[in-house]
CSV table of C-alpha atoms in Angstrom, one decimal:
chain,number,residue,atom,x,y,z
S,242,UNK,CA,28.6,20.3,5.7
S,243,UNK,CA,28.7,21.2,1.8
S,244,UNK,CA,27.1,24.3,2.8
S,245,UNK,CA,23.2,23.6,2.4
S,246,UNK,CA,21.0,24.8,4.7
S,247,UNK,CA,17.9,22.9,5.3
S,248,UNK,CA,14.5,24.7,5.0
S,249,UNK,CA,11.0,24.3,5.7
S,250,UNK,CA,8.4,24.2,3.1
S,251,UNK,CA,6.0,25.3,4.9
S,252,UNK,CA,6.1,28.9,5.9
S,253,UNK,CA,5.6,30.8,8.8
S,254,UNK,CA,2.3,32.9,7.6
S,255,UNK,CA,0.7,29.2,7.3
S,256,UNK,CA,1.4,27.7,10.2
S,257,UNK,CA,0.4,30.9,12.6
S,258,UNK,CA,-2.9,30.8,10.2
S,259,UNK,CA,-4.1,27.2,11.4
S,260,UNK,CA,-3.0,27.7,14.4
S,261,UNK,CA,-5.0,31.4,14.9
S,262,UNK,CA,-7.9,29.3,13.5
S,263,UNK,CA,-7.8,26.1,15.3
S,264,UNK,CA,-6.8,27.7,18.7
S,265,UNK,CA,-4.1,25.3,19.2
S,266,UNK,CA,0.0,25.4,18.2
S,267,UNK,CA,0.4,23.7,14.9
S,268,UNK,CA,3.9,22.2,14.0
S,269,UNK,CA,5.3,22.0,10.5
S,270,UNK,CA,5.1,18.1,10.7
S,271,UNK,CA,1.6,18.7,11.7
S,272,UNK,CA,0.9,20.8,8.9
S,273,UNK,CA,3.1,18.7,6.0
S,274,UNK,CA,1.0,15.2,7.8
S,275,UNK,CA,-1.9,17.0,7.6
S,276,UNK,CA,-1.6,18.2,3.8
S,277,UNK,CA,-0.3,14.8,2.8
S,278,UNK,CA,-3.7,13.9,4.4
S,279,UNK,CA,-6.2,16.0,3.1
S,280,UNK,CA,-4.9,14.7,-0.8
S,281,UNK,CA,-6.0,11.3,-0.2
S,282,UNK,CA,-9.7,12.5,1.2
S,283,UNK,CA,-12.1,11.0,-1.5
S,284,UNK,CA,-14.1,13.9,-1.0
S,285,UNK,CA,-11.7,16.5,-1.6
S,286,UNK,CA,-10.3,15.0,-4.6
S,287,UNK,CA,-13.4,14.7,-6.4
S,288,UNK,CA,-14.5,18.2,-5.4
S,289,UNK,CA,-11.2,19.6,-7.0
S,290,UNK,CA,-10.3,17.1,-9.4
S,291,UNK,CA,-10.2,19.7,-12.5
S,292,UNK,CA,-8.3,21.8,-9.9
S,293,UNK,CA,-5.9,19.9,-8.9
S,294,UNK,CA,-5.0,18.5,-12.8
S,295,UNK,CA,-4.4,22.7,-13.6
S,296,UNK,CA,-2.5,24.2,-10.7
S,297,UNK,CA,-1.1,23.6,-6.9
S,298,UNK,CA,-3.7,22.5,-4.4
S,299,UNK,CA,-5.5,24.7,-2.4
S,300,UNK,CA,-5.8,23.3,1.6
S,301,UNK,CA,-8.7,24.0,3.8
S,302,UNK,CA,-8.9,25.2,7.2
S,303,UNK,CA,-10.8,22.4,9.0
S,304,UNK,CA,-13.7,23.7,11.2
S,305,UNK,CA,-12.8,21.6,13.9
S,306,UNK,CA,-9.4,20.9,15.7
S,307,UNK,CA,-10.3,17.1,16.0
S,308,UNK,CA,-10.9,16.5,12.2
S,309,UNK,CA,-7.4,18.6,11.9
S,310,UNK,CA,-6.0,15.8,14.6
S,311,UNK,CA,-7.5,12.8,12.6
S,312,UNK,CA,-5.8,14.0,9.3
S,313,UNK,CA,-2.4,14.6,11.0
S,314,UNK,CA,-2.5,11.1,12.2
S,315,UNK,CA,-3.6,9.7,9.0
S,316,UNK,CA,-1.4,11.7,6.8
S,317,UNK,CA,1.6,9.9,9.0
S,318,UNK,CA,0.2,6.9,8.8
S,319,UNK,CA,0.1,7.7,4.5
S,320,UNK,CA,3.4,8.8,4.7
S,321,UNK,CA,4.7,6.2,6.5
S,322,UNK,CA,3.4,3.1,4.1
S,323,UNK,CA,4.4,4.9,0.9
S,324,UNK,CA,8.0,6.2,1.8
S,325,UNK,CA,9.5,3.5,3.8
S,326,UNK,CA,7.7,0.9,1.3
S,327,UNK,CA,10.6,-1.9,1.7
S,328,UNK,CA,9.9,-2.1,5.6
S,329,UNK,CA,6.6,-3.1,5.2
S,330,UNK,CA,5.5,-6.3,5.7
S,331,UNK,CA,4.5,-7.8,2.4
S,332,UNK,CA,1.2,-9.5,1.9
S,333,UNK,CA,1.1,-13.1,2.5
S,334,UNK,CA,0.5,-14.1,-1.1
S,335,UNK,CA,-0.6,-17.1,-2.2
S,336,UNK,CA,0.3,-19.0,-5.5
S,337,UNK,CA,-1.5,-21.0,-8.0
S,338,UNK,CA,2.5,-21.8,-9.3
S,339,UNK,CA,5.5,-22.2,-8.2
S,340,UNK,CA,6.0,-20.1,-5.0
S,341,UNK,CA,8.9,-18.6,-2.8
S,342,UNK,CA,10.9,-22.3,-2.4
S,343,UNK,CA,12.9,-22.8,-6.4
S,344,UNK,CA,12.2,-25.5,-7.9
S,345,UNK,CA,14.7,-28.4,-7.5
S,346,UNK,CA,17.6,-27.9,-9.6
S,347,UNK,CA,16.6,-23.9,-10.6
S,348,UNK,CA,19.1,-21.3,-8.8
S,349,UNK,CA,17.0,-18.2,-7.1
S,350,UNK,CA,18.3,-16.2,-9.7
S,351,UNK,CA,16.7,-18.2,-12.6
S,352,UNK,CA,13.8,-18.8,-10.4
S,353,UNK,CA,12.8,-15.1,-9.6
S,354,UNK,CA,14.0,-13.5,-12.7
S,355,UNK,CA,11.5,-11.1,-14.5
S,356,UNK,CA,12.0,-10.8,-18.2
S,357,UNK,CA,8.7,-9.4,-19.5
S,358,UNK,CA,6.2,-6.9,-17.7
S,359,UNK,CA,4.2,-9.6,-14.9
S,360,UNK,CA,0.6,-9.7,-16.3
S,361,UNK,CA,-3.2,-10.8,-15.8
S,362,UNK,CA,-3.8,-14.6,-17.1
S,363,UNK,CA,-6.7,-14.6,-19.1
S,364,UNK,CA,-10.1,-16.0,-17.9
S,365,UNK,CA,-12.1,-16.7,-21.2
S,366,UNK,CA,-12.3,-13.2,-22.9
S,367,UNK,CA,-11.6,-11.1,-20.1
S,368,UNK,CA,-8.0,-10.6,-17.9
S,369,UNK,CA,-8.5,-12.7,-14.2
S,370,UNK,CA,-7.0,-9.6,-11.9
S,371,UNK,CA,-7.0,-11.8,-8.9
S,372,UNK,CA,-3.9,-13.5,-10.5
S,373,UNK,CA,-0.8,-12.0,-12.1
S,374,UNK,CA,1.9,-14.6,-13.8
S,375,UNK,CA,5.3,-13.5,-12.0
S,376,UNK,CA,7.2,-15.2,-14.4
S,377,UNK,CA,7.4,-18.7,-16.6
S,378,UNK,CA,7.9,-20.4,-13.3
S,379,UNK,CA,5.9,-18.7,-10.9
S,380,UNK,CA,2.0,-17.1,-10.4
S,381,UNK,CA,0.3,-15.3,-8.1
S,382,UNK,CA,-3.3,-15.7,-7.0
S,383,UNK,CA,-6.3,-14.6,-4.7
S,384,UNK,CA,-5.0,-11.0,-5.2
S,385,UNK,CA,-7.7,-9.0,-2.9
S,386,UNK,CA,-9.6,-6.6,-5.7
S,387,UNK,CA,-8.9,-4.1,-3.0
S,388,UNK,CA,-5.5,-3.9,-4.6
S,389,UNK,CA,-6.6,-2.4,-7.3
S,390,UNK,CA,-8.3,1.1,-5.7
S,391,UNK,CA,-4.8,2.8,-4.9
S,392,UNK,CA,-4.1,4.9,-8.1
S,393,UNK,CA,-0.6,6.3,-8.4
S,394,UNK,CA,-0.4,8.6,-11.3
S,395,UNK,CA,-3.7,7.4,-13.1
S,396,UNK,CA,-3.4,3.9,-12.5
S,397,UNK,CA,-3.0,1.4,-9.9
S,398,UNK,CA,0.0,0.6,-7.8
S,399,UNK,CA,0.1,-2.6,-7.9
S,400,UNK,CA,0.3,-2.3,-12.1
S,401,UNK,CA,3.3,-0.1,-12.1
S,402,UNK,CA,5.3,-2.6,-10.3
S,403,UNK,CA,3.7,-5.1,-12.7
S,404,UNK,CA,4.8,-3.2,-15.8
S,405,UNK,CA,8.0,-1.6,-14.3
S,406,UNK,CA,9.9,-4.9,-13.1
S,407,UNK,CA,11.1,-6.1,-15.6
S,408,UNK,CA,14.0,-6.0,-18.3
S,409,UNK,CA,13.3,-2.9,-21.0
S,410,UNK,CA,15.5,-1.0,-23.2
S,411,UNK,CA,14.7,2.6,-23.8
S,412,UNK,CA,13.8,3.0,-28.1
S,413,UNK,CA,15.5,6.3,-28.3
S,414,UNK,CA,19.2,5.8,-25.9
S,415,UNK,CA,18.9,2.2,-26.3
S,416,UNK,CA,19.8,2.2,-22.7
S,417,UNK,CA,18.5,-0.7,-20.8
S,418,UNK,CA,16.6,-0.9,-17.4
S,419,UNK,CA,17.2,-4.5,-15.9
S,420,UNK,CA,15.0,-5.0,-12.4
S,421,UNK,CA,17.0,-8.3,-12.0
S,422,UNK,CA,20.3,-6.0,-11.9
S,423,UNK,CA,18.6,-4.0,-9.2
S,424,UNK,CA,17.5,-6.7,-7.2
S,425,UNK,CA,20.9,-8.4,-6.9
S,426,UNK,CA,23.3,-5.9,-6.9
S,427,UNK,CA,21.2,-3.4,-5.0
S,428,UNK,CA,18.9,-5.6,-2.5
S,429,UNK,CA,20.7,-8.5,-2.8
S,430,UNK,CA,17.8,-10.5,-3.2
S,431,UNK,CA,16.6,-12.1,-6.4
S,432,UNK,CA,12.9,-12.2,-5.1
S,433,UNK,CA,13.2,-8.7,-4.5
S,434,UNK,CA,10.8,-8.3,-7.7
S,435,UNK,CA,8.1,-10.6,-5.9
S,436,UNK,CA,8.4,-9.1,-3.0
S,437,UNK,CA,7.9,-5.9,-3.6
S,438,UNK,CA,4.5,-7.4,-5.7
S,439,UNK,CA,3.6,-8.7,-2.4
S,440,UNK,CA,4.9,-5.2,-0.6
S,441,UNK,CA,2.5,-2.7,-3.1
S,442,UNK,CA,-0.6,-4.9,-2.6
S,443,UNK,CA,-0.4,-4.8,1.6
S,444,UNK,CA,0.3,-1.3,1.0
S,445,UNK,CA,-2.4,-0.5,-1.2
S,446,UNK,CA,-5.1,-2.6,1.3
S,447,UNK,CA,-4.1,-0.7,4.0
S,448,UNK,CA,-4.0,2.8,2.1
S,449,UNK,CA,-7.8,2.1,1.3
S,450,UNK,CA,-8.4,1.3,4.8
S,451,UNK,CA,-6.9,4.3,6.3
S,452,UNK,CA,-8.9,6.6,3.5
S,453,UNK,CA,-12.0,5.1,3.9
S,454,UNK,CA,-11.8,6.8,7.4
S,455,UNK,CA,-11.2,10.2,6.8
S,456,UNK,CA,-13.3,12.9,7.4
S,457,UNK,CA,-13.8,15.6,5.0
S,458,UNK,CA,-11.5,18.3,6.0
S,459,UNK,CA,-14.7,21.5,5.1
């Protein structure tokens, strides 16, 4: 209804190209797995890095069908971790504070609440990243360094959520982004902030060891 009319990305011409080369039918979720992929190969982004700051990447033609197969798979798997985010199972963190029970007498929502961006305590001069303090009431520890290798947008996953839920008002609209808003009246959970801490570092882990797999696609 509304009139729209769904349509494919990927186009015709590009789909009857793999497939001419690979000797094999190629779908276009095949070909949009594949692509998705291909931009996490370690390889490939190093090799185009200056390309792919400047203009829309450019996708090889794998040699071989199999490596083609592997990439579809992984791209999936990709796909799959970084879209449906909420469903996955969240990494059992540990705590050097608080934890996941309140404190007696402190309601969840008092409990979880993020005010400022979460950060690194310090260890002597340097920032400890294996913990981040949560809150006044709560901190994190024995974060894998792992974490730390998925880069979204220049810098790790695991430090947007870090910086991102919290409450911060906008200088130029004064309009205010409250996380605590979102995780009550959207999630309905209060530890939805935490969570999703716990959320970005399985899925980072598990992004590393699905790239560290892939084969170079030339």
């Amino acid at each position: 209804g509304g009139g729209y009319v769904r349509q494919s990305a990927i186009s015709e011409g590009a789909l009857a190209a793999f497939g001419a080369k690979l000797g094999a039918r190629v779908t276009a979720d095949d070909l949009f797995h594949y692509v998705y992929g291909v931009l996490h190969v370690p390889t490939y982004r190093s090799k185009y890095a200056t390309n792919l700051q400047k203009e829309q990447p450019r996708i090889p033609v794998p040699k071989e069908p199999d490596t083609f197969r592997v990439l579809v798979r992984a791209g999936k798997q990709l796909g799959d971790l970084h879209v449906h985010y909420d469903a996955v199972e969240p990494w059992p963190i540990a705590f050097e504070k608080g934890g996941r029970e309140p404190r007696r007498g402190v309601v969840p929502m008092d409990w979880f609440r993020v005010d400022k961006p979460m950060c690194h305590p310090r260890q002597g001069k340097t920032k400890d990243t294996t913990r981040v303090q949560y809150n006044a009431h709560i901190t994190v520890s024995e974060i894998p360094e792992e974490a730390y290798s998925y880069i979204v947008n220049g810098k790790p996953a695991i430090a947007w959520v870090m910086t991102r839920q919290c409450v911060k008002k906008a200088k130029a609209s004064g309009i205010v982004n409250d996380a605590n808003r979102y995780a009550l009246e959207t999630m309905q959970d209060p530890a939805y902030p935490l969570e999703l801490l716990a959320r970005v570092i399985r899925i980072s882990i598990e992004t590393q060891r699905i790239v560290r797999r892939l084969p170079d696609p030339e």
